[in-house]
Amino acid sequence: MGKVNIGLRGWRFDEDVLDEDGRIRPLANMEPDTRQRLLVLANRVVDPCDACWLIHGEDDIEQCNVAEVIYGEPRGEVVLCPEHEPDFLYWFREAGGDDYAGDLELQEAFAEWFADGNRAPDGYGGLDHVEEDPTALPEAPDRSDAIPGLEEEVDQLDEEDLDAVDLNLDDLDV
C-alpha cells in the first residue's frame, strides 16, 4: 500500500484513508492518531506560512504566502511555504532542530530561532519534491476542497471524540 499527501506535503497517510472517489473514509473507523493528523491538517491547510507570519504578523497577513508543507507533530506542527522550507530544514538538520523531533516544542523552538533572525545560508538545498504534473499550477484550495469529505466526517463524530482532538474546528463548515 502506498502513501499519499493530503492538502499539504509532509505528513503522509496510508492510501486507504481515501475511498475510490478520493474522499476521506469514515473518521470514526480510523486510528486516533490518523484522525487527529487529518483534523489538524484540515485546520492548517490554508494557513499562512508560519515563517512569513513571523515576518509580517497579523497586521500585514496578506503579505504571507499560503503554506504548502507541514512538519512536526499535531499541536507542535510547523507549516511553511517553499521560500521558507529551506530555513526550517537548515534549522532541523544543521542548527539543532533535530533535538525536537517528535516533540511538541518543535514549533516554538523553530519560531524562536527564526524570530532571532536566523536563516538558511544562501543556496541551501531544500528537498526535491516530485510532482505528478509539474506544469500544472493548481489554485489554492479552500478547506473543504483540500480534504474532500472531511467536513461530512467531522459532522459524524460525537462530542467526546472532537474534544479529545483539542482543536478549534470553527473554520470548517460543520
JSON list of C-alpha atoms in Angstrom, two decimals:
[
{"chain": "A", "resi": 1, "resn": "MET", "atom": "CA", "xyz": [0.00, 0.00, 0.00]},
{"chain": "A", "resi": 2, "resn": "GLY", "atom": "CA", "xyz": [1.33, 3.42, -0.93]},
{"chain": "A", "resi": 3, "resn": "LYS", "atom": "CA", "xyz": [1.40, 6.67, 0.98]},
{"chain": "A", "resi": 4, "resn": "VAL", "atom": "CA", "xyz": [-0.30, 9.92, 0.00]},
{"chain": "A", "resi": 5, "resn": "ASN", "atom": "CA", "xyz": [-0.02, 13.56, 0.96]},
{"chain": "A", "resi": 6, "resn": "ILE", "atom": "CA", "xyz": [-3.35, 15.25, 1.55]},
{"chain": "A", "resi": 7, "resn": "GLY", "atom": "CA", "xyz": [-3.72, 19.03, 1.44]},
{"chain": "A", "resi": 8, "resn": "LEU", "atom": "CA", "xyz": [-0.08, 19.79, 2.34]},
{"chain": "A", "resi": 9, "resn": "ARG", "atom": "CA", "xyz": [3.17, 17.94, 1.66]},
{"chain": "A", "resi": 10, "resn": "GLY", "atom": "CA", "xyz": [4.93, 16.45, 4.64]},
{"chain": "A", "resi": 11, "resn": "TRP", "atom": "CA", "xyz": [2.51, 14.26, 6.53]},
{"chain": "A", "resi": 12, "resn": "ARG", "atom": "CA", "xyz": [1.95, 11.07, 4.60]},
{"chain": "A", "resi": 13, "resn": "PHE", "atom": "CA", "xyz": [-1.06, 8.84, 5.10]},
{"chain": "A", "resi": 14, "resn": "ASP", "atom": "CA", "xyz": [-1.77, 5.29, 4.01]},
{"chain": "A", "resi": 15, "resn": "GLU", "atom": "CA", "xyz": [-3.75, 5.37, 0.77]},
{"chain": "A", "resi": 16, "resn": "ASP", "atom": "CA", "xyz": [-6.64, 3.62, 2.45]},
{"chain": "A", "resi": 17, "resn": "VAL", "atom": "CA", "xyz": [-7.66, 6.83, 4.28]},
{"chain": "A", "resi": 18, "resn": "LEU", "atom": "CA", "xyz": [-9.26, 7.75, 0.95]},
{"chain": "A", "resi": 19, "resn": "ASP", "atom": "CA", "xyz": [-12.04, 5.85, -0.78]},
{"chain": "A", "resi": 20, "resn": "GLU", "atom": "CA", "xyz": [-12.10, 5.07, -4.51]},
{"chain": "A", "resi": 21, "resn": "ASP", "atom": "CA", "xyz": [-13.54, 8.55, -5.20]},
{"chain": "A", "resi": 22, "resn": "GLY", "atom": "CA", "xyz": [-10.68, 10.30, -3.37]},
{"chain": "A", "resi": 23, "resn": "ARG", "atom": "CA", "xyz": [-12.84, 11.25, -0.38]},
{"chain": "A", "resi": 24, "resn": "ILE", "atom": "CA", "xyz": [-11.95, 10.69, 3.26]},
{"chain": "A", "resi": 25, "resn": "ARG", "atom": "CA", "xyz": [-13.17, 7.39, 4.68]},
{"chain": "A", "resi": 26, "resn": "PRO", "atom": "CA", "xyz": [-15.22, 7.50, 7.90]},
{"chain": "A", "resi": 27, "resn": "LEU", "atom": "CA", "xyz": [-13.18, 9.19, 10.64]},
{"chain": "A", "resi": 28, "resn": "ALA", "atom": "CA", "xyz": [-14.84, 7.11, 13.34]},
{"chain": "A", "resi": 29, "resn": "ASN", "atom": "CA", "xyz": [-13.17, 3.99, 11.90]},
{"chain": "A", "resi": 30, "resn": "MET", "atom": "CA", "xyz": [-9.65, 5.46, 11.76]},
{"chain": "A", "resi": 31, "resn": "GLU", "atom": "CA", "xyz": [-6.89, 5.08, 14.28]},
{"chain": "A", "resi": 32, "resn": "PRO", "atom": "CA", "xyz": [-6.95, 8.04, 16.71]},
{"chain": "A", "resi": 33, "resn": "ASP", "atom": "CA", "xyz": [-3.51, 9.28, 15.55]},
{"chain": "A", "resi": 34, "resn": "THR", "atom": "CA", "xyz": [-4.56, 9.28, 11.89]},
{"chain": "A", "resi": 35, "resn": "ARG", "atom": "CA", "xyz": [-7.84, 11.01, 12.71]},
{"chain": "A", "resi": 36, "resn": "GLN", "atom": "CA", "xyz": [-6.03, 13.67, 14.76]},
{"chain": "A", "resi": 37, "resn": "ARG", "atom": "CA", "xyz": [-3.50, 14.33, 11.98]},
{"chain": "A", "resi": 38, "resn": "LEU", "atom": "CA", "xyz": [-6.28, 14.73, 9.42]},
{"chain": "A", "resi": 39, "resn": "LEU", "atom": "CA", "xyz": [-8.17, 17.16, 11.64]},
{"chain": "A", "resi": 40, "resn": "VAL", "atom": "CA", "xyz": [-5.04, 19.20, 12.38]},
{"chain": "A", "resi": 41, "resn": "LEU", "atom": "CA", "xyz": [-4.25, 19.21, 8.68]},
{"chain": "A", "resi": 42, "resn": "ALA", "atom": "CA", "xyz": [-7.75, 20.46, 7.87]},
{"chain": "A", "resi": 43, "resn": "ASN", "atom": "CA", "xyz": [-7.29, 23.22, 10.42]},
{"chain": "A", "resi": 44, "resn": "ARG", "atom": "CA", "xyz": [-3.92, 24.32, 8.96]},
{"chain": "A", "resi": 45, "resn": "VAL", "atom": "CA", "xyz": [-4.32, 23.63, 5.22]},
{"chain": "A", "resi": 46, "resn": "VAL", "atom": "CA", "xyz": [-4.94, 27.22, 4.09]},
{"chain": "A", "resi": 47, "resn": "ASP", "atom": "CA", "xyz": [-2.99, 28.92, 6.87]},
{"chain": "A", "resi": 48, "resn": "PRO", "atom": "CA", "xyz": [-0.21, 31.36, 6.11]},
{"chain": "A", "resi": 49, "resn": "CYS", "atom": "CA", "xyz": [3.35, 30.10, 6.31]},
{"chain": "A", "resi": 50, "resn": "ASP", "atom": "CA", "xyz": [4.48, 30.27, 9.95]},
{"chain": "A", "resi": 51, "resn": "ALA", "atom": "CA", "xyz": [7.78, 31.94, 8.96]},
{"chain": "A", "resi": 52, "resn": "CYS", "atom": "CA", "xyz": [6.01, 34.53, 6.78]},
{"chain": "A", "resi": 53, "resn": "TRP", "atom": "CA", "xyz": [3.67, 35.24, 9.67]},
{"chain": "A", "resi": 54, "resn": "LEU", "atom": "CA", "xyz": [6.65, 35.85, 11.97]},
{"chain": "A", "resi": 55, "resn": "ILE", "atom": "CA", "xyz": [7.96, 38.39, 9.46]},
{"chain": "A", "resi": 56, "resn": "HIS", "atom": "CA", "xyz": [4.70, 40.15, 8.57]},
{"chain": "A", "resi": 57, "resn": "GLY", "atom": "CA", "xyz": [2.42, 39.48, 11.53]},
{"chain": "A", "resi": 58, "resn": "GLU", "atom": "CA", "xyz": [-1.34, 39.62, 11.67]},
{"chain": "A", "resi": 59, "resn": "ASP", "atom": "CA", "xyz": [-1.49, 43.27, 10.57]},
{"chain": "A", "resi": 60, "resn": "ASP", "atom": "CA", "xyz": [0.17, 42.50, 7.22]},
{"chain": "A", "resi": 61, "resn": "ILE", "atom": "CA", "xyz": [-1.03, 38.92, 6.80]},
{"chain": "A", "resi": 62, "resn": "GLU", "atom": "CA", "xyz": [-1.86, 39.43, 3.11]},
{"chain": "A", "resi": 63, "resn": "GLN", "atom": "CA", "xyz": [1.90, 39.54, 2.50]},
{"chain": "A", "resi": 64, "resn": "CYS", "atom": "CA", "xyz": [2.24, 35.96, 3.82]},
{"chain": "A", "resi": 65, "resn": "ASN", "atom": "CA", "xyz": [2.47, 33.01, 1.45]},
{"chain": "A", "resi": 66, "resn": "VAL", "atom": "CA", "xyz": [-0.01, 30.18, 1.90]},
{"chain": "A", "resi": 67, "resn": "ALA", "atom": "CA", "xyz": [1.63, 27.13, 3.46]},
{"chain": "A", "resi": 68, "resn": "GLU", "atom": "CA", "xyz": [2.41, 24.16, 1.21]},
{"chain": "A", "resi": 69, "resn": "VAL", "atom": "CA", "xyz": [4.24, 21.82, 3.60]},
{"chain": "A", "resi": 70, "resn": "ILE", "atom": "CA", "xyz": [3.79, 20.64, 7.19]},
{"chain": "A", "resi": 71, "resn": "TYR", "atom": "CA", "xyz": [6.40, 19.26, 9.60]},
{"chain": "A", "resi": 72, "resn": "GLY", "atom": "CA", "xyz": [6.26, 18.12, 13.21]},
{"chain": "A", "resi": 73, "resn": "GLU", "atom": "CA", "xyz": [3.59, 16.55, 15.35]},
{"chain": "A", "resi": 74, "resn": "PRO", "atom": "CA", "xyz": [-0.02, 17.66, 15.84]},
{"chain": "A", "resi": 75, "resn": "ARG", "atom": "CA", "xyz": [-0.17, 20.68, 18.18]},
{"chain": "A", "resi": 76, "resn": "GLY", "atom": "CA", "xyz": [3.55, 21.26, 17.57]},
{"chain": "A", "resi": 77, "resn": "GLU", "atom": "CA", "xyz": [3.47, 21.40, 13.79]},
{"chain": "A", "resi": 78, "resn": "VAL", "atom": "CA", "xyz": [5.12, 23.99, 11.54]},
{"chain": "A", "resi": 79, "resn": "VAL", "atom": "CA", "xyz": [3.55, 24.96, 8.20]},
{"chain": "A", "resi": 80, "resn": "LEU", "atom": "CA", "xyz": [5.76, 26.58, 5.59]},
{"chain": "A", "resi": 81, "resn": "CYS", "atom": "CA", "xyz": [5.85, 27.99, 2.08]},
{"chain": "A", "resi": 82, "resn": "PRO", "atom": "CA", "xyz": [8.52, 26.87, -0.42]},
{"chain": "A", "resi": 83, "resn": "GLU", "atom": "CA", "xyz": [10.51, 30.05, 0.27]},
{"chain": "A", "resi": 84, "resn": "HIS", "atom": "CA", "xyz": [10.91, 29.25, 3.97]},
{"chain": "A", "resi": 85, "resn": "GLU", "atom": "CA", "xyz": [11.07, 25.45, 3.87]},
{"chain": "A", "resi": 86, "resn": "PRO", "atom": "CA", "xyz": [14.89, 25.56, 3.42]},
{"chain": "A", "resi": 87, "resn": "ASP", "atom": "CA", "xyz": [15.15, 27.67, 6.60]},
{"chain": "A", "resi": 88, "resn": "PHE", "atom": "CA", "xyz": [13.29, 25.01, 8.55]},
{"chain": "A", "resi": 89, "resn": "LEU", "atom": "CA", "xyz": [15.32, 22.20, 7.01]},
{"chain": "A", "resi": 90, "resn": "TYR", "atom": "CA", "xyz": [18.59, 24.00, 7.79]},
{"chain": "A", "resi": 91, "resn": "TRP", "atom": "CA", "xyz": [17.48, 24.59, 11.37]},
{"chain": "A", "resi": 92, "resn": "PHE", "atom": "CA", "xyz": [16.42, 20.97, 11.73]},
{"chain": "A", "resi": 93, "resn": "ARG", "atom": "CA", "xyz": [19.47, 19.40, 10.04]},
{"chain": "A", "resi": 94, "resn": "GLU", "atom": "CA", "xyz": [22.29, 21.79, 10.95]},
{"chain": "A", "resi": 95, "resn": "ALA", "atom": "CA", "xyz": [21.27, 24.01, 13.88]},
{"chain": "A", "resi": 96, "resn": "GLY", "atom": "CA", "xyz": [19.99, 21.58, 16.49]},
{"chain": "A", "resi": 97, "resn": "GLY", "atom": "CA", "xyz": [16.36, 21.38, 15.46]},
{"chain": "A", "resi": 98, "resn": "ASP", "atom": "CA", "xyz": [16.54, 17.60, 15.31]},
{"chain": "A", "resi": 99, "resn": "ASP", "atom": "CA", "xyz": [16.63, 17.67, 19.13]},
{"chain": "A", "resi": 100, "resn": "TYR", "atom": "CA", "xyz": [12.91, 18.48, 18.85]},
{"chain": "A", "resi": 101, "resn": "ALA", "atom": "CA", "xyz": [11.98, 15.58, 16.56]},
{"chain": "A", "resi": 102, "resn": "GLY", "atom": "CA", "xyz": [8.69, 14.13, 17.80]},
{"chain": "A", "resi": 103, "resn": "ASP", "atom": "CA", "xyz": [8.42, 16.89, 20.42]},
{"chain": "A", "resi": 104, "resn": "LEU", "atom": "CA", "xyz": [5.51, 19.30, 20.71]},
{"chain": "A", "resi": 105, "resn": "GLU", "atom": "CA", "xyz": [8.06, 22.08, 21.36]},
{"chain": "A", "resi": 106, "resn": "LEU", "atom": "CA", "xyz": [9.30, 21.89, 17.74]},
{"chain": "A", "resi": 107, "resn": "GLN", "atom": "CA", "xyz": [7.02, 24.71, 16.57]},
{"chain": "A", "resi": 108, "resn": "GLU", "atom": "CA", "xyz": [8.03, 27.06, 19.37]},
{"chain": "A", "resi": 109, "resn": "ALA", "atom": "CA", "xyz": [11.74, 26.25, 19.06]},
{"chain": "A", "resi": 110, "resn": "PHE", "atom": "CA", "xyz": [11.77, 26.89, 15.31]},
{"chain": "A", "resi": 111, "resn": "ALA", "atom": "CA", "xyz": [9.79, 30.12, 15.77]},
{"chain": "A", "resi": 112, "resn": "GLU", "atom": "CA", "xyz": [12.31, 31.38, 18.34]},
{"chain": "A", "resi": 113, "resn": "TRP", "atom": "CA", "xyz": [15.26, 30.51, 16.07]},
{"chain": "A", "resi": 114, "resn": "PHE", "atom": "CA", "xyz": [13.64, 32.19, 13.06]},
{"chain": "A", "resi": 115, "resn": "ALA", "atom": "CA", "xyz": [12.44, 35.25, 15.02]},
{"chain": "A", "resi": 116, "resn": "ASP", "atom": "CA", "xyz": [16.03, 35.76, 16.22]},
{"chain": "A", "resi": 117, "resn": "GLY", "atom": "CA", "xyz": [16.96, 36.44, 12.57]},
{"chain": "A", "resi": 118, "resn": "ASN", "atom": "CA", "xyz": [18.43, 33.04, 11.79]},
{"chain": "A", "resi": 119, "resn": "ARG", "atom": "CA", "xyz": [18.07, 31.74, 8.23]},
{"chain": "A", "resi": 120, "resn": "ALA", "atom": "CA", "xyz": [19.49, 29.04, 5.99]},
{"chain": "A", "resi": 121, "resn": "PRO", "atom": "CA", "xyz": [22.61, 30.12, 4.12]},
{"chain": "A", "resi": 122, "resn": "ASP", "atom": "CA", "xyz": [22.05, 31.34, 0.56]},
{"chain": "A", "resi": 123, "resn": "GLY", "atom": "CA", "xyz": [21.70, 28.40, -1.78]},
{"chain": "A", "resi": 124, "resn": "TYR", "atom": "CA", "xyz": [20.99, 25.89, 1.00]},
{"chain": "A", "resi": 125, "resn": "GLY", "atom": "CA", "xyz": [19.27, 22.93, -0.63]},
{"chain": "A", "resi": 126, "resn": "GLY", "atom": "CA", "xyz": [15.82, 22.02, 0.48]},
{"chain": "A", "resi": 127, "resn": "LEU", "atom": "CA", "xyz": [14.01, 18.87, -0.52]},
{"chain": "A", "resi": 128, "resn": "ASP", "atom": "CA", "xyz": [13.37, 17.85, -4.09]},
{"chain": "A", "resi": 129, "resn": "HIS", "atom": "CA", "xyz": [9.65, 17.23, -4.34]},
{"chain": "A", "resi": 130, "resn": "VAL", "atom": "CA", "xyz": [8.34, 15.04, -7.12]},
{"chain": "A", "resi": 131, "resn": "GLU", "atom": "CA", "xyz": [5.14, 16.42, -8.55]},
{"chain": "A", "resi": 132, "resn": "GLU", "atom": "CA", "xyz": [2.75, 14.28, -10.57]},
{"chain": "A", "resi": 133, "resn": "ASP", "atom": "CA", "xyz": [2.26, 17.11, -13.07]},
{"chain": "A", "resi": 134, "resn": "PRO", "atom": "CA", "xyz": [4.99, 19.74, -12.61]},
{"chain": "A", "resi": 135, "resn": "THR", "atom": "CA", "xyz": [3.46, 22.01, -15.28]},
{"chain": "A", "resi": 136, "resn": "ALA", "atom": "CA", "xyz": [0.11, 22.26, -13.51]},
{"chain": "A", "resi": 137, "resn": "LEU", "atom": "CA", "xyz": [-0.45, 25.35, -11.41]},
{"chain": "A", "resi": 138, "resn": "PRO", "atom": "CA", "xyz": [-3.25, 24.46, -9.00]},
{"chain": "A", "resi": 139, "resn": "GLU", "atom": "CA", "xyz": [-5.27, 27.13, -7.29]},
{"chain": "A", "resi": 140, "resn": "ALA", "atom": "CA", "xyz": [-5.05, 27.21, -3.53]},
{"chain": "A", "resi": 141, "resn": "PRO", "atom": "CA", "xyz": [-7.89, 25.04, -2.23]},
{"chain": "A", "resi": 142, "resn": "ASP", "atom": "CA", "xyz": [-10.35, 26.12, 0.38]},
{"chain": "A", "resi": 143, "resn": "ARG", "atom": "CA", "xyz": [-10.53, 23.97, 3.47]},
{"chain": "A", "resi": 144, "resn": "SER", "atom": "CA", "xyz": [-13.37, 21.78, 2.19]},
{"chain": "A", "resi": 145, "resn": "ASP", "atom": "CA", "xyz": [-11.71, 21.13, -1.19]},
{"chain": "A", "resi": 146, "resn": "ALA", "atom": "CA", "xyz": [-8.28, 20.30, 0.24]},
{"chain": "A", "resi": 147, "resn": "ILE", "atom": "CA", "xyz": [-9.53, 17.20, 2.04]},
{"chain": "A", "resi": 148, "resn": "PRO", "atom": "CA", "xyz": [-12.68, 16.02, 0.24]},
{"chain": "A", "resi": 149, "resn": "GLY", "atom": "CA", "xyz": [-15.32, 14.56, 2.51]},
{"chain": "A", "resi": 150, "resn": "LEU", "atom": "CA", "xyz": [-13.67, 15.66, 5.77]},
{"chain": "A", "resi": 151, "resn": "GLU", "atom": "CA", "xyz": [-16.34, 18.13, 6.83]},
{"chain": "A", "resi": 152, "resn": "GLU", "atom": "CA", "xyz": [-19.03, 15.49, 6.46]},
{"chain": "A", "resi": 153, "resn": "GLU", "atom": "CA", "xyz": [-16.95, 13.07, 8.51]},
{"chain": "A", "resi": 154, "resn": "VAL", "atom": "CA", "xyz": [-16.31, 15.62, 11.28]},
{"chain": "A", "resi": 155, "resn": "ASP", "atom": "CA", "xyz": [-20.07, 16.17, 11.45]},
{"chain": "A", "resi": 156, "resn": "GLN", "atom": "CA", "xyz": [-20.49, 12.45, 12.21]},
{"chain": "A", "resi": 157, "resn": "LEU", "atom": "CA", "xyz": [-18.08, 12.43, 15.19]},
{"chain": "A", "resi": 158, "resn": "ASP", "atom": "CA", "xyz": [-19.50, 12.65, 18.68]},
{"chain": "A", "resi": 159, "resn": "GLU", "atom": "CA", "xyz": [-18.55, 15.46, 21.06]},
{"chain": "A", "resi": 160, "resn": "GLU", "atom": "CA", "xyz": [-16.21, 13.22, 23.08]},
{"chain": "A", "resi": 161, "resn": "ASP", "atom": "CA", "xyz": [-14.12, 12.38, 20.01]},
{"chain": "A", "resi": 162, "resn": "LEU", "atom": "CA", "xyz": [-13.99, 16.04, 18.97]},
{"chain": "A", "resi": 163, "resn": "ASP", "atom": "CA", "xyz": [-13.00, 17.17, 22.47]},
{"chain": "A", "resi": 164, "resn": "ALA", "atom": "CA", "xyz": [-10.18, 14.60, 22.52]},
{"chain": "A", "resi": 165, "resn": "VAL", "atom": "CA", "xyz": [-8.64, 16.21, 19.43]},
{"chain": "A", "resi": 166, "resn": "ASP", "atom": "CA", "xyz": [-8.45, 19.59, 21.23]},
{"chain": "A", "resi": 167, "resn": "LEU", "atom": "CA", "xyz": [-8.67, 21.74, 18.09]},
{"chain": "A", "resi": 168, "resn": "ASN", "atom": "CA", "xyz": [-10.74, 24.72, 17.10]},
{"chain": "A", "resi": 169, "resn": "LEU", "atom": "CA", "xyz": [-12.59, 23.46, 14.03]},
{"chain": "A", "resi": 170, "resn": "ASP", "atom": "CA", "xyz": [-14.84, 26.52, 13.72]},
{"chain": "A", "resi": 171, "resn": "ASP", "atom": "CA", "xyz": [-13.40, 27.26, 10.27]},
{"chain": "A", "resi": 172, "resn": "LEU", "atom": "CA", "xyz": [-14.90, 24.02, 8.98]},
{"chain": "A", "resi": 173, "resn": "ASP", "atom": "CA", "xyz": [-18.47, 24.30, 7.78]},
{"chain": "A", "resi": 174, "resn": "VAL", "atom": "CA", "xyz": [-19.91, 21.68, 10.13]}
]
